[in-house]
Coordinates of C-alpha atoms and ligand atoms in Angstrom, one line a residue:
X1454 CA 103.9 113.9 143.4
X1455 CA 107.5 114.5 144.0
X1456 CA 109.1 117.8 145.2
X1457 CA 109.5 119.8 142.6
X1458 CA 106.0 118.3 141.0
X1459 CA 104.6 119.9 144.3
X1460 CA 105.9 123.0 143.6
X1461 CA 104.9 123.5 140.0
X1462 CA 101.2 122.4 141.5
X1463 CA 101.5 125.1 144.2
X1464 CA 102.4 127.9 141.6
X1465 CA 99.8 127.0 139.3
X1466 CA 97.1 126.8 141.9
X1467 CA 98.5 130.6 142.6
X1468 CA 97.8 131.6 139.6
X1469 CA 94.5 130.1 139.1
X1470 CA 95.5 127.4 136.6
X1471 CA 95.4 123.5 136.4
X1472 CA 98.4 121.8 135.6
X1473 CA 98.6 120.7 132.4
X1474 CA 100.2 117.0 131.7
X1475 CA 103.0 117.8 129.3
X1476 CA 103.2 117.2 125.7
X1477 CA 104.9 114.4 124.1
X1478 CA 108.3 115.0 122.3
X1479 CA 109.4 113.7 118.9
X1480 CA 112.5 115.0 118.3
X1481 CA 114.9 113.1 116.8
X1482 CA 112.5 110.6 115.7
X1483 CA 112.9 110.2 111.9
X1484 CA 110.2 108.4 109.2
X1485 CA 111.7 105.8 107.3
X1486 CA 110.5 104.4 103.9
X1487 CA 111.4 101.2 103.8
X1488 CA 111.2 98.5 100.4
X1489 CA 108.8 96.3 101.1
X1490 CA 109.9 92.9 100.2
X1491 CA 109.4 89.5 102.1
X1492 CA 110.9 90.0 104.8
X1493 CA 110.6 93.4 105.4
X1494 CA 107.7 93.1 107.7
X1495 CA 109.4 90.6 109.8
X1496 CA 112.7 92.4 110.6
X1497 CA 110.8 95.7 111.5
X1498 CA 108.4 93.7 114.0
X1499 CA 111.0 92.7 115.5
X1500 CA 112.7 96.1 115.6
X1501 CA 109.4 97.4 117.1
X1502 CA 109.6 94.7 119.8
X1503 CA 112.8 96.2 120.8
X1504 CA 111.0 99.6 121.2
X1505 CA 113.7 100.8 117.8
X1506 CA 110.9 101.5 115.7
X1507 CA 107.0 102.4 115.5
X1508 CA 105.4 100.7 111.6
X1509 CA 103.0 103.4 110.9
X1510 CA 101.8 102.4 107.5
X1511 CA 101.7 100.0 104.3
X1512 CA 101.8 102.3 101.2
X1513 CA 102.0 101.3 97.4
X1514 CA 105.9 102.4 97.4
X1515 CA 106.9 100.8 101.2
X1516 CA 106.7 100.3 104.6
X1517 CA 106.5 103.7 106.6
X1518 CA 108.2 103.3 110.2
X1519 CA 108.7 105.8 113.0
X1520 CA 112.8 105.2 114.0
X1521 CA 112.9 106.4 117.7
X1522 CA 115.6 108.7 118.8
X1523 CA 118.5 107.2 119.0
X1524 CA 118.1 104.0 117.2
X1525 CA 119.2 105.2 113.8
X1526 CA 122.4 103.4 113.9
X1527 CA 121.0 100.7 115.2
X1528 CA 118.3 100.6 112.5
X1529 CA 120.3 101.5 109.9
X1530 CA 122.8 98.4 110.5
X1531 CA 119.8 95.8 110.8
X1532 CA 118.3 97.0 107.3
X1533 CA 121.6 96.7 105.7
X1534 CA 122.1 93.6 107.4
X1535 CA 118.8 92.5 105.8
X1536 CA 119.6 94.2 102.3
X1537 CA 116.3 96.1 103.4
X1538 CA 116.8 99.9 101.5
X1539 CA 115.2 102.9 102.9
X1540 CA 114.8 106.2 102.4
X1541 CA 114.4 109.1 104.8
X1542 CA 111.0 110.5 104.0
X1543 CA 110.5 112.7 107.5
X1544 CA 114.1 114.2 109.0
X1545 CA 112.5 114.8 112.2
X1546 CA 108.8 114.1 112.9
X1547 CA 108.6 116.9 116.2
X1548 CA 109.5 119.5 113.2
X1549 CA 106.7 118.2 111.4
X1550 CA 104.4 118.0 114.4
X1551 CA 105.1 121.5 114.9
X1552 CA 104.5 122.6 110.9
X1553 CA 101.2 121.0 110.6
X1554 CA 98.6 123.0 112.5
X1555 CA 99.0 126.8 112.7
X1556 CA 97.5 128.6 115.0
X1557 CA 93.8 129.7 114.4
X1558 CA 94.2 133.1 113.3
X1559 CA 91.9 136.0 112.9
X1560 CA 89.4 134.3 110.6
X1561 CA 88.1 132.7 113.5
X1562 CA 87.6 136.1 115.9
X1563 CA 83.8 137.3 115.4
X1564 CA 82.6 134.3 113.9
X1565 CA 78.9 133.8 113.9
X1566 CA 77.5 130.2 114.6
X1567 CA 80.3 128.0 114.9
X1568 CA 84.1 127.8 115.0
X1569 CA 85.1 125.2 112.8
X1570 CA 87.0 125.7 109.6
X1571 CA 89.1 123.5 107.2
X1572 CA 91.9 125.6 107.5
X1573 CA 93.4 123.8 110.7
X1574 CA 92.6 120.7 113.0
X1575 CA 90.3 121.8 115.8
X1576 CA 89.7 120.2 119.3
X1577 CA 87.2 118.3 120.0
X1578 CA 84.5 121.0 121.3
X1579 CA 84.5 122.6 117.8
X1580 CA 83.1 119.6 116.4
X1581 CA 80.4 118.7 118.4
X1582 CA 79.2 122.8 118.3
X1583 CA 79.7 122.3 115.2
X1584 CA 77.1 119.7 114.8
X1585 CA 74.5 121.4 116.9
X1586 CA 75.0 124.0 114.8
X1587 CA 73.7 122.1 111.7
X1588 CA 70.3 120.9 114.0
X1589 CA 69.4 124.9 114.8
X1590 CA 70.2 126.1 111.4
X1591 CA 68.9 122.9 109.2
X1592 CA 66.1 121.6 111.2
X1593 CA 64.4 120.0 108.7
X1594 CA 67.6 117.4 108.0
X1595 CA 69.9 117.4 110.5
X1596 CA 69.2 115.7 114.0
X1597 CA 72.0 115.2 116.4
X1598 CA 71.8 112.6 119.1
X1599 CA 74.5 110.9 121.5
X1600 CA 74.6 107.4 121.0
X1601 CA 77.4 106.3 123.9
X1602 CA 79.9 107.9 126.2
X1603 CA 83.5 106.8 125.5
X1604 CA 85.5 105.1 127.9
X1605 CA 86.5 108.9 129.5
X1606 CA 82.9 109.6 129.7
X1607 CA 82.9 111.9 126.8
X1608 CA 79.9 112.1 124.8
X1609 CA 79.5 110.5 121.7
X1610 CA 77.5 112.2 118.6
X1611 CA 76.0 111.1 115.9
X1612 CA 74.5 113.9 113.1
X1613 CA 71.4 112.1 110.8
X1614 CA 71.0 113.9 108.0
X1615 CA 67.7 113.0 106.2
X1616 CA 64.7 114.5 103.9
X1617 CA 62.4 112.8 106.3
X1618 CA 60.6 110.6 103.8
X1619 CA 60.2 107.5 105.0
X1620 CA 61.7 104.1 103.3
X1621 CA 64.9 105.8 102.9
X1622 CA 67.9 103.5 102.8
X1623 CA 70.6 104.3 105.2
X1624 CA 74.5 105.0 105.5
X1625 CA 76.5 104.9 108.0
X1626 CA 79.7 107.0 108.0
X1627 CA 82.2 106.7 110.8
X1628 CA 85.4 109.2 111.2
X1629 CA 88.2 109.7 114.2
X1630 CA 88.3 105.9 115.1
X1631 CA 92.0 105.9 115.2
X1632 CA 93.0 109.1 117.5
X1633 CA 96.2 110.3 115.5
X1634 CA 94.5 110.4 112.3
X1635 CA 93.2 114.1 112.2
X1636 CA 92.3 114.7 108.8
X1637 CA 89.4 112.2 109.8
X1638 CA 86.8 114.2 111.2
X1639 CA 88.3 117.1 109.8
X1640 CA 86.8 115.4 106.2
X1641 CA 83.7 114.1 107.7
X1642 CA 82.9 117.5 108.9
X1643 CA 83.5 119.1 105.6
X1644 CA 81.5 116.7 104.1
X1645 CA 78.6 116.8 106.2
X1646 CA 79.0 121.1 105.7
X1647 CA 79.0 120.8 101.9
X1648 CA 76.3 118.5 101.8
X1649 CA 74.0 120.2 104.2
X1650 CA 74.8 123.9 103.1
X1651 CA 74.5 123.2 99.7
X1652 CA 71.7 120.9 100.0
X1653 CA 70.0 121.7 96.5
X1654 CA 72.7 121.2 94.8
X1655 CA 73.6 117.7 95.8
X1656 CA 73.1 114.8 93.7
X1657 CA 69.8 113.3 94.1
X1658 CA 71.3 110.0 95.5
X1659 CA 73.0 111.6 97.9
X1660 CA 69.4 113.6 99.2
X1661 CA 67.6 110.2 98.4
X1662 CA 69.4 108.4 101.4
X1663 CA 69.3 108.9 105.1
X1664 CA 73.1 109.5 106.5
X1665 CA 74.0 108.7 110.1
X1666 CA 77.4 110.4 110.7
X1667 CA 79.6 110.0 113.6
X1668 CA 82.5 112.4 113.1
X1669 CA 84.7 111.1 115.8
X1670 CA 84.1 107.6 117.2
X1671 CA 87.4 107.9 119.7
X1672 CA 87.0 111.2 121.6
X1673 CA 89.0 110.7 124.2
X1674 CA 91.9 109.4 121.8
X1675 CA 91.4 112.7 119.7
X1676 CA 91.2 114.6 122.8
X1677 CA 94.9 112.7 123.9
X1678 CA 96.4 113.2 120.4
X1679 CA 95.3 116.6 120.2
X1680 CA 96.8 117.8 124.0
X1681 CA 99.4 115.4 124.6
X1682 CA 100.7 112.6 122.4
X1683 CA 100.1 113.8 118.6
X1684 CA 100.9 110.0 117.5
X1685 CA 98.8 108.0 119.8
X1686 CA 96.1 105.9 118.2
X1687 CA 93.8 103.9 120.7
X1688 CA 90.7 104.7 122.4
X1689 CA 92.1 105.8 126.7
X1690 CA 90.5 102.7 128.7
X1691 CA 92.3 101.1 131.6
X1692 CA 93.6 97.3 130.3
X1693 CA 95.3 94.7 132.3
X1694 CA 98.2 96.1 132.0
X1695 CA 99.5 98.2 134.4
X1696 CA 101.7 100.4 131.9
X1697 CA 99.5 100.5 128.6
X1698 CA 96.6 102.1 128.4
X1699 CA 94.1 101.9 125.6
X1700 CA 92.5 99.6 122.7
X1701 CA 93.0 99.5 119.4
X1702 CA 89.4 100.2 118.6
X1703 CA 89.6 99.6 115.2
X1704 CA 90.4 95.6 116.4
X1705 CA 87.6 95.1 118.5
X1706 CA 84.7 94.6 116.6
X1707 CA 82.7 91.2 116.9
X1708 CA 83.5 89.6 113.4
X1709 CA 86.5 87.4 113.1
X1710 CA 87.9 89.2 116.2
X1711 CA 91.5 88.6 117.6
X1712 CA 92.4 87.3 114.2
X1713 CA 95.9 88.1 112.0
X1714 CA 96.9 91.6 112.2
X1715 CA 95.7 92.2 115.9
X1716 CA 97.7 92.1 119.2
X1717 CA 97.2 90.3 122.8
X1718 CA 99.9 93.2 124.0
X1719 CA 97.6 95.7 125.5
X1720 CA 101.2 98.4 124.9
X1721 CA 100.7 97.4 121.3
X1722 CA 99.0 99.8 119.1
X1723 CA 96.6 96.8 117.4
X1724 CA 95.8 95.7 121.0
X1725 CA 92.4 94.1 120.2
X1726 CA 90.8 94.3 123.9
X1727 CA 90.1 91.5 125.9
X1728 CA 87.0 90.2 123.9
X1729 CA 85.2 92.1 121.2
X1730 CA 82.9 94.7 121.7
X1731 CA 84.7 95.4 125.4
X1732 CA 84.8 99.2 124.8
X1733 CA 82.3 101.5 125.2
X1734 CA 83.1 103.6 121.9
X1735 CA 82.3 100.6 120.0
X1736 CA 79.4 99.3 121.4
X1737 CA 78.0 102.5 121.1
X1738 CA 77.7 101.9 117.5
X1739 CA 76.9 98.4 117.4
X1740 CA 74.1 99.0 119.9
X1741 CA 72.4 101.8 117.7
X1742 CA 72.5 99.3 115.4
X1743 CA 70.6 96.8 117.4
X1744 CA 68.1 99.6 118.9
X1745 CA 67.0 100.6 115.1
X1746 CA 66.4 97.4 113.5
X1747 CA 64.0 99.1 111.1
X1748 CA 67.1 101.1 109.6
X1749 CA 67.4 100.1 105.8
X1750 CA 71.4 100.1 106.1
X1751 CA 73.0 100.0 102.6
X1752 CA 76.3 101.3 103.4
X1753 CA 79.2 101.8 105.8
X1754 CA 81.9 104.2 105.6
X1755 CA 84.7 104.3 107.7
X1756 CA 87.5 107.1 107.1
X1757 CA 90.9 107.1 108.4
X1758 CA 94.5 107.8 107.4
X1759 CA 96.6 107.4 105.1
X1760 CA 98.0 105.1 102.5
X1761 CA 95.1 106.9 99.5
X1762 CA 93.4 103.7 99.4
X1763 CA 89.5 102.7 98.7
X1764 CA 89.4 99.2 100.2
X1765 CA 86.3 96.9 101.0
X1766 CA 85.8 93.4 102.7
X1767 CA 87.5 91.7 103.9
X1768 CA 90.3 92.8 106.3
X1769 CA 90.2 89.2 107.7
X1770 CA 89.3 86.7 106.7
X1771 CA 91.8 85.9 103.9
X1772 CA 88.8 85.2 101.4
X1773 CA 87.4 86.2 98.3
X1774 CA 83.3 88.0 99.0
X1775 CA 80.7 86.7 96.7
X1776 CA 80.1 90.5 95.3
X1777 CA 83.8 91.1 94.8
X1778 CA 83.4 92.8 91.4
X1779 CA 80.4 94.8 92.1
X1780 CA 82.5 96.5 95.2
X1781 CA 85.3 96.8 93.6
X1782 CA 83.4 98.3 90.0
X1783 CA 82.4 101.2 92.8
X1784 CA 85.4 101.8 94.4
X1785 CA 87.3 101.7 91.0
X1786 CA 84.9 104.2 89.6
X1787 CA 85.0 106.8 92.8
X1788 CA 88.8 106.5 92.2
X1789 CA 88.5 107.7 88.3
X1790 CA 86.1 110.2 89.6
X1791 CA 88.7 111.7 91.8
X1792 CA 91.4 111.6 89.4
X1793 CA 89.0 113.2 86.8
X1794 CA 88.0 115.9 89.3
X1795 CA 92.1 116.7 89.2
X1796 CA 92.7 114.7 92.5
X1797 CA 95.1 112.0 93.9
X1798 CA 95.2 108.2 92.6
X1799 CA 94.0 105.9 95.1
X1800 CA 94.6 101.9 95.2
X1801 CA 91.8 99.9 95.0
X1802 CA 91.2 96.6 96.2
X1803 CA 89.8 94.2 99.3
X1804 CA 91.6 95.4 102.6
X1805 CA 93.6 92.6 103.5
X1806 CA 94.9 91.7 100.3
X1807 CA 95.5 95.8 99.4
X1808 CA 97.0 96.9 102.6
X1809 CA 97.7 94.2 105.2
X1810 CA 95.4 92.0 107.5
X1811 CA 93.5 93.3 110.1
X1812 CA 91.2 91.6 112.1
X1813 CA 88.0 93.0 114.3
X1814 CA 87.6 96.2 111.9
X1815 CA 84.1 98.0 111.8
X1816 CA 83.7 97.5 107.7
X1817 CA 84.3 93.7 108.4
X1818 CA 81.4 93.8 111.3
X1819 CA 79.1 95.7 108.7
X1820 CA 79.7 93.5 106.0
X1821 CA 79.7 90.2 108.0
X1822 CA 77.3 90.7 110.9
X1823 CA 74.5 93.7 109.7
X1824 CA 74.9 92.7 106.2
X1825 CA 75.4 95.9 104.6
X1826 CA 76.2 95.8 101.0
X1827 CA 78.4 98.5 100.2
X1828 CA 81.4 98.4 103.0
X1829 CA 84.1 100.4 102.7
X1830 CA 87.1 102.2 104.3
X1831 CA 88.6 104.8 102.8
X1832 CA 92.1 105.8 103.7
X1833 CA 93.0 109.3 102.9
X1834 CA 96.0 111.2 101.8
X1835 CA 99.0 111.2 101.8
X1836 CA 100.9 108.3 101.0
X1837 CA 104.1 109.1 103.4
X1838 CA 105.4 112.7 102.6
X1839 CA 103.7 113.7 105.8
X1840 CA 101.8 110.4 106.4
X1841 CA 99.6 111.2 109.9
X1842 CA 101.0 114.6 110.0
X1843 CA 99.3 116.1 106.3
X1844 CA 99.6 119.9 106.8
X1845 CA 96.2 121.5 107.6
X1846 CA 96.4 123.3 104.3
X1847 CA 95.4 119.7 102.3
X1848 CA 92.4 119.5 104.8
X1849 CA 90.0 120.4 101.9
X1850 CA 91.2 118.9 98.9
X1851 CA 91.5 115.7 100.7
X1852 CA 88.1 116.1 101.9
X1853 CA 87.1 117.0 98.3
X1854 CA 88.3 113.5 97.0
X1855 CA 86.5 111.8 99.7
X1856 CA 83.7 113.9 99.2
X1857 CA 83.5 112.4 95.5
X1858 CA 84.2 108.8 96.5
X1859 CA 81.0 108.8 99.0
X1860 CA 78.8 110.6 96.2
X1861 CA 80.2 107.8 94.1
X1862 CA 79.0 105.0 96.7
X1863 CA 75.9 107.0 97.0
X1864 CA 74.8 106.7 93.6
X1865 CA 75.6 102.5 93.8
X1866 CA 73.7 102.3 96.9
X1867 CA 70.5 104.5 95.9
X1868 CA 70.7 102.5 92.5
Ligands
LIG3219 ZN1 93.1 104.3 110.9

């Protein structure tokens, strides 16, 4: 600590307070849509080298980037060099930052049994009451247990919700792998509420089938995204690099790992670890796996943001699966059912061919290793108005079209 560091850490222990790390600015950082044509992708890597730009996302209209402070001109002149249009879709992403979770208000003074609502982001402890509140109030479905610590130490829970008859088969939903990506666990959550709360009223395919539901796979990211650096999007473990922390845990799963679309650069944001399965968070999940081997697994679910796509298998490798059309008859069918029910249009279609390449990605590992049928990821909305900043006041009709798309996946996996 330097002088006036010391200082601030003297006053604060005065006053009976930690000090707190300080919060992450982005002002004067814009969000660019940019066309996406051949060689879009290459110029903006290359940009991003340069520390320029952040890509935050493919999307059926463009390529989204992040243009730091004080590259605009610089950015500006390389896309017109490249005849590369753009629009600005976000003036100033700190602004947005600041607009997109409200503080809790009075709805949550006097609550009874448990804090969480979908009517803002909450931190991390909200969740996981959350959860134990389902096991005291629904004991007869809802089980919590903690299947791993993440690379912080921070516990990580899983809810199972089942009728108890045995035979079942099984889903697997994962949320919050990708810190940044809030509306996450904030959909899983609501999901898990609906579905437990209103329990009689479900669709049979949905109470046919045991869930196993892990809210928020990277706590420590959440936890990081929430306090201090709104965009980051790794898991918080130590690399070999003395400057970067953190793994792009989303790229190190053990099928086709370290493949096109993840990074060696442990400061890049795909960093893929330094062999698969080298972080805690997801060996958590693959070793549940390997301690239930009497788990009927069916399906996989893994939610994230954004883009509004339904995508299956595979990410990598660049192939074709055998039961192409039967995934993609499901996933074309939850998307109808969402535009029916008055929701968004999402894009349908494998992952790597849909979006972009990404190798080492959980659906990939359920498909390719456990074998599970129906693999999907589902990337919610928007697709670049706000992009990973979608005001808290969409939190529940996004969750709403999820909600249909895994009672659509339900039905094809109880069938
Ligand atoms: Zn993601």
């Amino acid at each position: 600590m330097k002088g006036p560091a010391v200082i601030a850490y003297l006053v604060c222990l005065v006053v009976g307070q930690v000090p707190s790390p300080k919060r992450i600015t982005y002002e004067g950082n814009q969000v660019w849509k940019i066309a996406n044509k051949t060689t879009t992708l290459k110029v903006l890597k290359s940009l991003e080298q340069d520390k320029r730009l952040t890509i935050w996302g493919l999307t059926p209209d463009g390529v989204d980037a992040m243009i730091h402070a004080g590259a605009v001109d610089q950015v500006r002149e390389k896309l017109l060099e490249n005849n590369l249009e753009y629009k600005v879709s976000m003036e100033d992403v700190q602004k947005a930052i600041d607009e997109e979770n409200p503080k809790a208000g009075q709805d949550l003074e006097g609550r009874k049994g448990f804090r969480l609502t979908w009517n803002y982001y909450h931190n991390l402890d909200d969740i996981y009451d959350f959860l134990h509140y389902l096991e005291h109030t629904y004991p007869k479905l809802c089980t919590v247990r903690t299947i791993g610590g993440s690379a912080e130490g921070r516990p990580i829970k899983l809810l199972k919700i089942s009728n108890g008859r045995k035979g079942n088969r099984a889903v697997f939903v994962e949320g919050g792998i990708h810190a940044r990506e809030w509306i996450s666990p904030a959909t899983v959550t609501y999901i898990i509420y609906q579905f437990v709360s209103g329990y009689n009223k479900e669709t049979s395919s949905m109470r046919g089938l045991d869930w196993y539901v892990v809210p928020v796979l990277n706590p420590d990211g959440y936890l990081y995204s929430y306090n201090i650096d709104r965009m980051w999007r790794k898991n918080r473990s130590v690399t070999k690099s003395k400057e970067c922390l953190g793994v792009d845990l989303n790229r190190n799963w053990g099928y086709d790992w370290g493949k096109n679309g993840s990074s060696e650069d442990p400061c890049h944001n795909s960093y893929g670890g330094r062999k698969p399965f080298s972080e805690p968070e997801t060996t958590s999940v693959a070793r549940f796996f390997l301690d239930n081997p009497d788990i009927d697994w069916r399906g996989y679910v893994s939610i994230h943001s954004y883009g509004q796509y339904i995508v299956y298998p595979w990410g990598s490798p660049n192939a074709v699966l055998d039961d192409n059309a039967e995934l993609n008859k499901v996933a074309k069918e939850a998307a109808v059912n969402i535009v029916s029910a008055g929701g968004e249009t999402y894009t349908v279609g494998p992952a790597g061919l849909t979006i972009y390449p990404a190798a080492g990605i959980s659906m990939d590992w359920a498909k390719g290793s456990q074998a599970i049928k129906y693999a999907y990821t589902i990337e919610l909305r928007d697709t670049g108005r706000y992009a990973f900043l979608l005001p808290a006041k969409y939190i529940k009709p996004t969750a709403e079209e999820a909600l249909i798309a895994v009672r659509t996946i339900a039905k094809a996996v109880a069938s």
